[in-house]
Short mmCIF file of C-alpha atoms in Angstrom, two decimals:
data_model
loop_
_atom_site.label_atom_id
_atom_site.label_comp_id
_atom_site.label_asym_id
_atom_site.label_seq_id
_atom_site.Cartn_x
_atom_site.Cartn_y
_atom_site.Cartn_z
CA MET A 1 30.50 -4.76 49.22
CA THR A 2 26.86 -5.60 49.95
CA VAL A 3 24.68 -5.20 46.63
CA VAL A 4 21.79 -3.64 46.89
CA ARG A 5 19.07 -4.08 44.21
CA PRO A 6 16.05 -2.06 43.48
CA SER A 7 12.67 -3.51 44.32
CA VAL A 8 11.47 -4.94 41.36
CA SER A 9 7.31 -6.30 40.76
CA HIS A 10 7.57 -10.41 40.68
CA SER A 11 4.41 -10.13 38.95
CA GLY A 12 1.80 -7.92 37.42
CA TYR A 13 3.44 -8.21 34.14
CA ALA A 14 0.83 -7.87 31.11
CA GLN A 15 0.96 -8.07 27.59
CA THR A 16 -0.75 -5.39 25.26
CA ILE A 17 -3.34 -6.90 22.70
CA ASP A 18 -5.39 -4.56 21.01
CA GLY A 19 -4.50 -1.34 23.36
CA ALA A 20 -4.81 -3.09 26.66
CA ALA A 21 -2.97 -4.84 29.22
CA VAL A 22 -3.94 -8.95 29.09
CA PHE A 23 -2.99 -10.73 31.78
CA SER A 24 -2.38 -14.47 30.81
CA GLU A 25 -3.68 -17.71 32.65
CA ALA A 26 -0.68 -19.08 32.11
CA SER A 27 3.22 -17.93 33.30
CA TYR A 28 6.77 -18.84 33.78
CA PRO A 29 9.38 -17.58 36.04
CA VAL A 30 12.39 -15.17 34.65
CA ILE A 31 15.69 -16.25 36.29
CA ASN A 32 18.07 -13.26 37.49
CA PRO A 33 21.47 -14.56 35.91
CA ALA A 34 23.24 -13.20 39.03
CA THR A 35 21.75 -15.55 41.14
CA GLY A 36 20.77 -18.08 39.17
CA VAL A 37 17.40 -18.27 40.68
CA PRO A 38 14.09 -16.57 39.64
CA PHE A 39 12.73 -13.59 40.37
CA ALA A 40 9.78 -12.65 38.57
CA ASP A 41 6.72 -14.44 36.90
CA CYS A 42 6.11 -13.94 33.16
CA PRO A 43 2.95 -14.19 31.51
CA SER A 44 2.80 -17.07 28.77
CA ALA A 45 0.41 -16.08 25.79
CA SER A 46 -1.80 -18.94 24.38
CA LYS A 47 -2.54 -19.44 20.68
CA GLU A 48 -6.15 -17.78 21.19
CA GLU A 49 -4.01 -14.81 22.49
CA LEU A 50 -2.12 -14.48 19.70
CA ASP A 51 -4.69 -14.61 17.52
CA ARG A 52 -6.75 -12.19 18.93
CA ALA A 53 -3.00 -10.44 19.21
CA VAL A 54 -2.95 -10.79 14.94
CA ALA A 55 -6.38 -9.90 14.36
CA ALA A 56 -6.48 -6.59 16.08
CA ALA A 57 -3.19 -5.69 14.00
CA SER A 58 -5.19 -6.71 10.90
CA ARG A 59 -7.82 -4.61 11.68
CA ALA A 60 -6.05 -1.61 13.00
CA PHE A 61 -3.21 -1.97 9.61
CA PRO A 62 -5.62 0.24 6.73
CA ALA A 63 -6.16 3.18 9.26
CA TRP A 64 -2.12 3.18 10.04
CA ARG A 65 -1.00 2.74 6.60
CA ASP A 66 -3.47 5.36 5.42
CA ALA A 67 -2.18 7.96 8.63
CA ASP A 68 0.18 10.35 6.90
CA VAL A 69 3.81 9.91 7.59
CA GLN A 70 4.17 12.74 10.09
CA VAL A 71 1.52 11.15 12.16
CA ARG A 72 3.28 8.01 12.65
CA ARG A 73 6.65 10.08 13.04
CA ALA A 74 4.81 12.15 16.14
CA ALA A 75 3.75 8.89 17.37
CA LEU A 76 6.77 7.15 17.22
CA HIS A 77 8.48 10.06 19.07
CA ARG A 78 5.99 10.38 22.05
CA PHE A 79 6.60 7.17 22.40
CA ALA A 80 10.64 7.81 22.52
CA ASP A 81 10.13 10.30 25.34
CA ALA A 82 7.80 7.69 27.27
CA VAL A 83 10.29 5.31 26.94
CA ASP A 84 13.63 8.34 28.41
CA ALA A 85 11.00 8.70 30.61
CA GLU A 86 10.60 5.46 32.19
CA GLN A 87 14.39 5.46 32.17
CA ASP A 88 15.01 4.12 36.03
CA GLY A 89 12.42 1.07 36.21
CA LEU A 90 13.08 -0.04 32.69
CA SER A 91 17.31 -0.49 33.06
CA ALA A 92 16.48 -2.09 36.35
CA VAL A 93 14.11 -4.28 35.33
CA LEU A 94 16.93 -4.67 32.28
CA THR A 95 19.54 -5.44 34.71
CA MET A 96 17.52 -8.26 37.01
CA GLU A 97 16.53 -9.93 33.97
CA GLN A 98 19.76 -9.51 31.47
CA GLY A 99 22.56 -9.33 33.78
CA LYS A 100 24.11 -6.17 32.42
CA PRO A 101 25.73 -3.20 34.65
CA LEU A 102 23.13 -0.96 35.42
CA ASN A 103 24.88 2.12 33.66
CA ARG A 104 24.60 0.11 30.85
CA ALA A 105 21.41 -0.86 30.87
CA ARG A 106 20.57 2.90 31.14
CA ASP A 107 23.09 3.41 28.12
CA GLU A 108 20.86 0.76 26.11
CA ILE A 109 17.58 2.64 27.06
CA SER A 110 18.56 6.19 25.89
CA ARG A 111 19.74 4.34 22.83
CA ALA A 112 16.87 3.12 21.70
CA ALA A 113 14.94 5.99 22.33
CA GLU A 114 17.41 7.73 19.78
CA GLN A 115 17.74 5.28 17.68
CA MET A 116 14.00 5.87 17.05
CA ARG A 117 13.58 9.47 16.45
CA ARG A 118 16.47 9.35 14.02
CA LEU A 119 15.11 6.24 12.25
CA SER A 120 11.63 7.64 12.16
CA LEU A 121 12.96 10.89 10.10
CA ILE A 122 14.73 9.21 7.48
CA ASP A 123 12.54 10.51 4.49
CA MET A 124 11.06 7.43 1.90
CA PRO A 125 10.39 9.03 -1.31
CA THR A 126 8.59 7.38 -4.33
CA GLU A 127 11.41 6.80 -7.40
CA THR A 128 10.71 8.25 -10.76
CA LEU A 129 12.41 5.73 -13.10
CA GLN A 130 12.78 5.38 -17.10
CA ASP A 131 12.10 2.05 -18.67
CA SER A 132 14.07 0.84 -21.96
CA ALA A 133 11.68 3.59 -24.40
CA GLY A 134 12.53 6.43 -22.08
CA ARG A 135 9.17 6.56 -20.32
CA PRO A 136 8.90 7.78 -16.58
CA PHE A 137 7.57 5.21 -14.25
CA ASP A 138 6.92 5.84 -10.17
CA VAL A 139 8.06 2.76 -7.94
CA GLN A 140 6.17 3.00 -4.54
CA TYR A 141 6.24 1.40 -1.41
CA ARG A 142 4.16 0.24 0.41
CA PRO A 143 3.57 -1.67 4.02
CA MET A 144 3.04 -5.17 4.23
CA GLY A 145 0.59 -5.66 6.49
CA VAL A 146 1.30 -7.37 9.75
CA VAL A 147 4.65 -7.53 10.85
CA GLY A 148 5.89 -10.04 13.39
CA ALA A 149 8.90 -9.64 15.47
CA ILE A 150 11.10 -11.73 17.61
CA THR A 151 13.78 -10.41 19.42
CA PRO A 152 16.61 -11.95 21.81
CA TRP A 153 18.12 -11.75 24.70
CA ASN A 154 21.35 -9.95 24.69
CA MET A 155 20.45 -6.00 23.52
CA PRO A 156 16.06 -6.88 24.35
CA ILE A 157 15.45 -2.85 24.23
CA ILE A 158 17.38 -1.48 21.83
CA LEU A 159 16.52 -4.00 19.13
CA ALA A 160 12.91 -4.00 20.70
CA MET A 161 12.44 -0.58 19.81
CA SER A 162 14.37 -1.30 16.45
CA LYS A 163 11.55 -3.44 15.10
CA ILE A 164 8.88 -1.09 16.66
CA SER A 165 10.51 1.74 14.80
CA HIS A 166 11.03 0.02 11.62
CA ALA A 167 7.72 -2.02 11.29
CA LEU A 168 5.50 1.07 12.50
CA TYR A 169 7.04 3.70 10.69
CA THR A 170 6.44 1.87 7.27
CA GLY A 171 2.36 1.80 8.08
CA ASN A 172 2.86 -2.07 8.92
CA THR A 173 1.25 -2.91 12.31
CA LEU A 174 3.45 -5.58 15.16
CA VAL A 175 3.00 -8.12 17.22
CA LEU A 176 6.06 -8.16 18.83
CA LYS A 177 7.79 -11.40 20.54
CA PRO A 178 10.43 -11.00 23.12
CA SER A 179 12.89 -13.96 24.13
CA PRO A 180 11.48 -16.01 26.94
CA TYR A 181 14.99 -15.50 29.06
CA THR A 182 14.38 -11.76 28.67
CA PRO A 183 10.85 -10.26 28.30
CA LEU A 184 9.91 -8.30 31.25
CA ALA A 185 11.54 -4.80 30.03
CA THR A 186 9.74 -5.43 26.55
CA LEU A 187 6.57 -6.10 28.11
CA ARG A 188 6.57 -2.73 29.88
CA LEU A 189 7.38 -1.19 26.36
CA GLY A 190 4.03 -1.90 25.37
CA GLN A 191 2.28 -0.61 28.35
CA LEU A 192 4.31 2.74 27.58
CA GLY A 193 2.59 2.47 23.98
CA ILE A 194 -1.36 2.00 25.33
CA GLY A 195 -2.58 5.59 24.77
CA ILE A 196 0.49 6.66 22.22
CA PHE A 197 -0.52 4.38 19.06
CA PRO A 198 -4.14 3.41 18.28
CA PRO A 199 -5.12 0.17 19.27
CA GLY A 200 -3.89 -2.92 17.38
CA VAL A 201 -0.99 -1.13 16.27
CA LEU A 202 1.76 -2.60 18.51
CA ASN A 203 1.02 -5.68 20.68
CA VAL A 204 3.75 -7.36 22.66
CA LEU A 205 3.16 -10.91 23.66
CA ALA A 206 5.69 -13.12 25.48
CA GLY A 207 6.40 -17.02 25.67
CA PRO A 208 8.68 -19.87 25.14
CA ASP A 209 10.27 -20.92 21.75
CA GLU A 210 6.60 -22.22 20.83
CA LEU A 211 5.34 -18.66 20.58
CA GLY A 212 7.69 -17.65 17.86
CA ARG A 213 6.86 -21.41 15.98
CA TRP A 214 3.22 -20.11 15.97
CA MET A 215 3.90 -16.65 14.53
CA THR A 216 6.02 -18.00 11.45
CA GLU A 217 3.16 -20.14 10.30
CA HIS A 218 0.57 -17.88 11.32
CA ALA A 219 -1.51 -16.75 7.89
CA THR A 220 -2.08 -13.49 8.72
CA ILE A 221 1.53 -12.73 9.64
CA SER A 222 3.12 -10.99 6.27
CA LYS A 223 6.42 -10.66 7.77
CA ILE A 224 8.99 -11.68 10.23
CA THR A 225 11.89 -9.93 11.56
CA PHE A 226 14.14 -11.61 13.90
CA THR A 227 17.23 -11.49 15.35
CA GLY A 228 19.09 -14.31 17.00
CA SER A 229 21.54 -17.20 16.13
CA VAL A 230 21.85 -18.94 12.87
CA ARG A 231 20.48 -22.35 14.04
CA THR A 232 17.18 -20.49 14.85
CA GLY A 233 16.98 -18.65 12.07
CA LYS A 234 17.13 -21.02 9.91
CA LYS A 235 14.10 -22.90 11.83
CA VAL A 236 12.26 -19.71 11.30
CA MET A 237 13.05 -19.19 7.59
CA ALA A 238 11.87 -22.72 6.46
CA SER A 239 8.75 -22.10 8.35
CA ALA A 240 7.81 -18.96 7.09
CA ALA A 241 8.43 -20.20 3.69
CA GLU A 242 5.28 -22.22 4.28
CA THR A 243 3.19 -19.18 3.12
CA LEU A 244 6.05 -17.26 1.37
CA LYS A 245 6.15 -14.73 4.20
CA ARG A 246 8.87 -11.70 3.81
CA VAL A 247 11.76 -12.11 6.20
CA THR A 248 14.16 -10.14 7.88
CA LEU A 249 17.20 -12.17 9.36
CA GLU A 250 19.81 -10.62 11.64
CA LEU A 251 21.76 -13.85 12.65
CA GLY A 252 25.18 -14.25 14.53
CA GLY A 253 28.73 -13.79 13.26
CA ASN A 254 32.29 -14.67 14.00
CA ASP A 255 33.46 -11.15 13.30
CA ALA A 256 37.17 -11.14 12.82
CA ALA A 257 39.60 -7.94 13.70
CA ILE A 258 42.89 -7.77 12.07
CA VAL A 259 45.87 -5.80 13.51
CA LEU A 260 48.95 -4.69 11.48
CA LYS A 261 52.30 -3.99 13.00
CA ASP A 262 52.62 -0.40 12.86
CA VAL A 263 49.69 -0.11 15.23
CA ASP A 264 50.31 1.43 18.93
CA PRO A 265 49.28 -2.01 21.28
CA VAL A 266 48.79 0.58 24.16
CA ALA A 267 46.85 2.68 22.58
CA ILE A 268 44.55 0.40 20.66
CA ALA A 269 44.04 -1.82 23.14
CA PRO A 270 41.42 -0.94 24.92
CA ARG A 271 39.48 -0.33 21.84
CA LEU A 272 39.99 -3.87 21.30
CA PHE A 273 38.77 -5.53 24.27
CA ALA A 274 36.12 -3.17 24.16
CA GLY A 275 34.86 -4.47 21.00
CA ALA A 276 35.40 -7.76 22.06
CA PHE A 277 34.15 -7.86 25.98
CA VAL A 278 31.05 -5.28 25.62
CA ASN A 279 28.01 -7.18 27.16
CA SER A 280 30.07 -10.09 28.63
CA GLY A 281 30.67 -10.68 24.84
CA GLN A 282 27.43 -11.33 24.20
CA VAL A 283 26.96 -8.87 20.69
CA CYS A 284 26.92 -10.20 17.41
CA MET A 285 29.09 -7.77 16.25
CA ALA A 286 31.29 -7.93 18.62
CA ILE A 287 34.96 -8.96 18.09
CA LYS A 288 35.50 -13.24 18.35
CA ARG A 289 38.78 -13.35 16.59
CA LEU A 290 41.89 -11.15 16.54
CA TYR A 291 44.07 -11.48 14.12
CA VAL A 292 47.60 -9.64 15.03
CA GLU A 293 50.84 -9.33 12.85
CA ALA A 294 53.89 -10.96 14.52
CA PRO A 295 55.85 -7.68 15.70
CA VAL A 296 52.98 -6.52 17.77
CA PHE A 297 51.66 -9.58 18.88
CA GLU A 298 53.69 -10.08 22.22
CA PRO A 299 52.86 -6.70 23.56
CA LEU A 300 49.72 -6.62 22.47
CA CYS A 301 48.66 -9.65 24.06
CA ALA A 302 49.68 -8.90 27.65
CA GLU A 303 47.79 -5.10 27.36
CA LEU A 304 44.76 -6.90 26.58
CA ALA A 305 45.65 -9.67 29.61
CA ARG A 306 46.18 -6.78 31.77
CA LEU A 307 42.89 -5.16 31.26
CA ALA A 308 41.64 -8.51 31.47
CA LYS A 309 42.88 -8.80 34.67
CA GLU A 310 41.45 -5.31 35.87
CA VAL A 311 37.59 -6.11 34.83
CA THR A 312 35.32 -6.52 37.90
CA VAL A 313 33.06 -9.43 37.52
CA GLY A 314 29.60 -9.27 39.12
CA ASP A 315 26.17 -8.12 39.73
CA GLY A 316 25.24 -5.32 37.62
CA PHE A 317 23.56 -3.62 40.68
CA ASP A 318 26.95 -3.22 42.18
CA PRO A 319 28.08 0.26 40.77
CA GLU A 320 31.80 -1.24 41.10
CA VAL A 321 31.11 -3.93 39.02
CA THR A 322 31.94 -3.73 35.01
CA MET A 323 31.18 -7.24 33.55
CA GLY A 324 27.92 -8.88 33.96
CA PRO A 325 27.41 -12.71 34.14
CA VAL A 326 26.56 -14.71 30.99
CA GLN A 327 22.82 -14.44 30.76
CA ASN A 328 21.18 -17.77 31.03
CA ALA A 329 22.48 -21.61 32.20
CA MET A 330 22.83 -22.33 28.42
CA GLN A 331 24.85 -19.90 27.26
CA TYR A 332 26.85 -20.63 30.26
CA ARG A 333 27.40 -24.15 29.86
CA ILE A 334 28.38 -23.68 26.20
CA VAL A 335 30.99 -20.98 27.30
CA HIS A 336 32.41 -23.46 29.79
CA GLU A 337 32.54 -26.55 27.24
CA VAL A 338 34.44 -23.81 25.04
CA LEU A 339 36.70 -23.00 27.87
CA ASP A 340 37.50 -26.77 28.55
CA GLU A 341 38.46 -27.35 25.31
CA VAL A 342 41.15 -24.28 25.27
CA LEU A 343 42.25 -25.36 28.42
CA ARG A 344 43.06 -28.47 27.20
CA ASP A 345 44.90 -27.65 24.06
CA PRO A 346 48.65 -27.47 24.80
CA GLN A 347 49.61 -24.47 22.60
CA ALA A 348 47.24 -22.40 23.83
CA GLN A 349 48.05 -19.59 26.38
CA VAL A 350 44.89 -18.45 28.84
CA LEU A 351 45.46 -14.84 30.03
CA GLY A 352 43.56 -13.39 32.51
CA GLY A 353 40.53 -14.92 34.50
CA THR A 354 42.36 -14.30 37.43
CA GLN A 355 40.11 -12.23 39.43
CA GLN A 356 37.76 -13.76 42.00
CA ILE A 357 33.96 -14.04 40.68
CA PRO A 358 30.77 -14.97 42.69
CA ALA A 359 29.76 -18.53 43.42
CA GLN A 360 26.64 -17.79 42.32
CA GLY A 361 25.23 -16.95 39.09
CA TYR A 362 25.97 -17.55 35.51
CA PHE A 363 29.64 -15.43 36.03
CA VAL A 364 32.59 -16.37 33.77
CA ALA A 365 35.88 -13.77 34.26
CA PRO A 366 37.09 -12.75 30.67
CA ARG A 367 39.95 -14.85 29.15
CA VAL A 368 42.62 -13.60 26.39
CA ILE A 369 43.45 -17.20 24.51
CA ALA A 370 46.62 -16.45 22.49
CA GLN A 371 47.59 -19.24 20.21
CA PRO A 372 44.55 -21.67 20.23
CA ALA A 373 44.32 -23.90 16.93
CA GLN A 374 42.98 -22.28 14.11
CA THR A 375 40.16 -25.47 14.05
CA SER A 376 39.17 -25.14 17.94
CA ARG A 377 35.55 -23.85 18.74
CA VAL A 378 36.96 -20.58 20.30
CA VAL A 379 38.17 -19.57 16.86
CA THR A 380 35.61 -21.38 14.17
CA GLU A 381 32.25 -20.32 16.33
CA GLU A 382 30.63 -18.02 17.90
CA THR A 383 31.11 -18.15 21.66
CA PHE A 384 28.56 -15.86 22.88
CA GLY A 385 30.96 -15.03 25.92
CA PRO A 386 33.96 -13.37 27.29
CA LEU A 387 36.68 -15.36 25.65
CA LEU A 388 39.12 -13.66 22.94
CA PRO A 389 40.92 -15.44 20.72
CA VAL A 390 44.36 -13.92 19.53
CA LEU A 391 46.31 -15.34 16.66
CA LYS A 392 49.40 -14.33 15.25
CA PHE A 393 49.76 -13.86 11.52
CA ASP A 394 52.77 -12.77 8.93
CA ASP A 395 51.06 -12.41 5.42
CA VAL A 396 48.38 -10.55 4.70
CA ASP A 397 46.54 -12.34 1.85
CA GLU A 398 46.99 -15.50 4.15
CA VAL A 399 45.62 -13.74 7.48
CA ILE A 400 42.33 -12.44 4.70
CA GLU A 401 41.53 -15.83 3.54
CA LYS A 402 41.48 -16.99 7.52
CA ALA A 403 39.01 -14.59 8.15
CA ASN A 404 36.99 -15.12 5.35
CA SER A 405 36.96 -18.85 6.10
CA THR A 406 33.87 -19.54 8.18
CA ARG A 407 30.40 -19.69 7.43
CA TYR A 408 29.25 -16.28 9.24
CA GLY A 409 29.69 -12.88 7.11
CA LEU A 410 28.24 -10.42 9.61
CA SER A 411 30.98 -7.47 10.32
CA GLY A 412 34.92 -7.47 10.78
CA SER A 413 37.56 -5.02 11.07
CA VAL A 414 41.52 -3.93 10.13
CA TRP A 415 43.50 -1.88 12.56
CA THR A 416 46.04 0.02 10.99
CA GLY A 417 47.75 3.74 10.17
CA ASP A 418 47.87 3.39 6.65
CA LEU A 419 43.91 4.32 5.57
CA ALA A 420 44.92 3.42 2.32
CA ARG A 421 45.71 0.03 2.85
CA ALA A 422 42.96 -0.33 5.61
CA THR A 423 40.46 0.31 3.31
CA ASP A 424 41.80 -2.34 0.25
CA LEU A 425 41.56 -5.05 2.94
CA ALA A 426 38.22 -3.78 4.69
CA GLN A 427 36.52 -4.25 0.99
CA ARG A 428 38.18 -7.80 0.40
CA MET A 429 36.62 -9.04 3.96
CA ASP A 430 33.45 -10.98 3.35
CA VAL A 431 31.12 -9.45 5.72
CA GLY A 432 28.18 -7.21 5.68
CA THR A 433 30.13 -4.43 7.15
CA ALA A 434 33.54 -3.67 7.43
CA TRP A 435 34.89 -1.00 9.88
CA VAL A 436 38.71 0.67 9.63
CA ASN A 437 40.24 1.21 13.16
CA HIS A 438 36.85 0.66 14.86
CA HIS A 439 34.34 -2.24 15.45
CA VAL A 440 30.86 -2.41 17.11
CA GLY A 441 28.70 -0.03 16.45
CA SER A 442 25.11 0.62 14.81
CA ASP A 443 23.52 3.90 13.27
CA PRO A 444 19.47 4.62 12.18
CA CYS A 445 21.15 5.97 8.77
CA VAL A 446 23.78 2.87 7.97
CA PRO A 447 22.46 -0.41 6.73
CA PHE A 448 23.67 -3.35 9.02
CA GLY A 449 23.01 -7.20 8.13
CA GLY A 450 25.69 -10.37 7.37
CA THR A 451 26.15 -12.16 4.22
CA LYS A 452 26.09 -15.88 4.25
CA GLU A 453 25.03 -17.71 7.35
CA SER A 454 24.91 -13.79 9.15
CA GLY A 455 21.53 -13.62 7.39
CA ILE A 456 19.26 -12.04 4.89
CA GLY A 457 18.13 -8.53 4.15
CA ARG A 458 19.09 -5.22 6.12
CA GLU A 459 18.07 -3.30 8.89
CA ASN A 460 18.88 0.64 9.27
CA SER A 461 18.37 3.16 6.87
CA LEU A 462 15.92 4.10 3.84
CA LEU A 463 17.50 0.20 2.59
CA GLY A 464 16.70 -1.62 6.17
CA LEU A 465 13.25 0.53 6.06
CA ARG A 466 12.57 -0.66 2.61
CA HIS A 467 12.73 -4.29 3.72
CA TYR A 468 9.23 -3.64 5.62
CA MET A 469 7.57 -2.42 2.40
CA GLU A 470 6.72 -3.70 -1.21
CA PRO A 471 7.74 -1.72 -3.88
CA HIS A 472 4.46 -1.16 -6.33
CA VAL A 473 5.13 0.23 -10.01
CA VAL A 474 2.92 2.98 -11.39
CA SER A 475 3.10 2.93 -15.25
CA VAL A 476 1.31 5.83 -16.74
CA ARG A 477 0.66 6.85 -20.73
CA PRO A 478 -1.79 8.76 -22.58
CA LEU A 479 -3.86 7.33 -24.66
#
């Protein structure tokens, strides 16, 4: 069928600095991954514009810090309402620049707004503790100042809204940089904040990776929050160390899901498939390795292969499409490099991928890969695309060791009707989050983050909010 794309502006995108729209002299093209060709121009911030944004955020900080928490909460709720009201326009831009099906883009917008509302309802109390002599003292948590936030291209709006929520609700001000691959919908967020937040509280700039480096090096930015790859996260941390910036890093994962033999393969296959192939496999917490106990290995592989063949891959504006493209040319090449290695593996069986896909754009049909080599890239690395390795096991202790034998430690899951056994196995997984009988998902009330090279710090919940604040001890004794 002919795909009808809504009208999306080719130009006119502005950055937000000090409560005003700023049109930069420099720009760069943004590519639609469904076509592989540019569709819009994005402003590219200069170092001088970054300095202006940071200065504005610094000026706005004292008043925003001292504002009553109810005032900050009300502003965030008004902002969430404004985002909801612009759902149609935002989702169209998001699908055009990211590639996900339009209904998935709409869902991302609405979930982002709702999570902002819920996070900003969490109470942030002062703690009263006792010293070794039993004397009370208070631990207050105070905002840090100017926060620099850098977001990725896979879930641009929900991750931008999360960082806005954490930073502004805790009394910080913010300079936000989206991925250069998916900047446009996030720039719209900045414009929606004008008139809701005081000037300088929310600043949104776009640009290439160099802009991110300027932010991590900037002496006036007190904290960097970054979501993205392990490789880039290490660079962020090294750069931030020069000024001892506080950092929150939510990095990649190579999540293992362990399926025990008592499950019904037909019943759980759709949930496992969704956990692996959501957003074309481009989710940090998606299932990247599936370990299946031998008695149910064959039937589960067959069911997953059937589901893979039923996926409709194509342009996200086609209402019949259920899986969009890989987001950018670089990631497209990585996925194909990994797939080419799998196709050369004599012991691996590639299932799915039989449907026709558009010749233009960064499309990859979903594949289920049965019994690849344990040392192959599809098993040991985070492919970040629609490839799912499925490996057979007989010994539970051995599979826990394999699940943990990775530099990643973001999340994982165990699938079985025996909840006591599942809980024991989940507790043995070396990850930040271990699920039982579900996989993928975040809740504003539940802390999320990784161990090992999957990150530092947590987001969501009171614990996550306090990663955006400094503890301040007040100890009072009578004369």
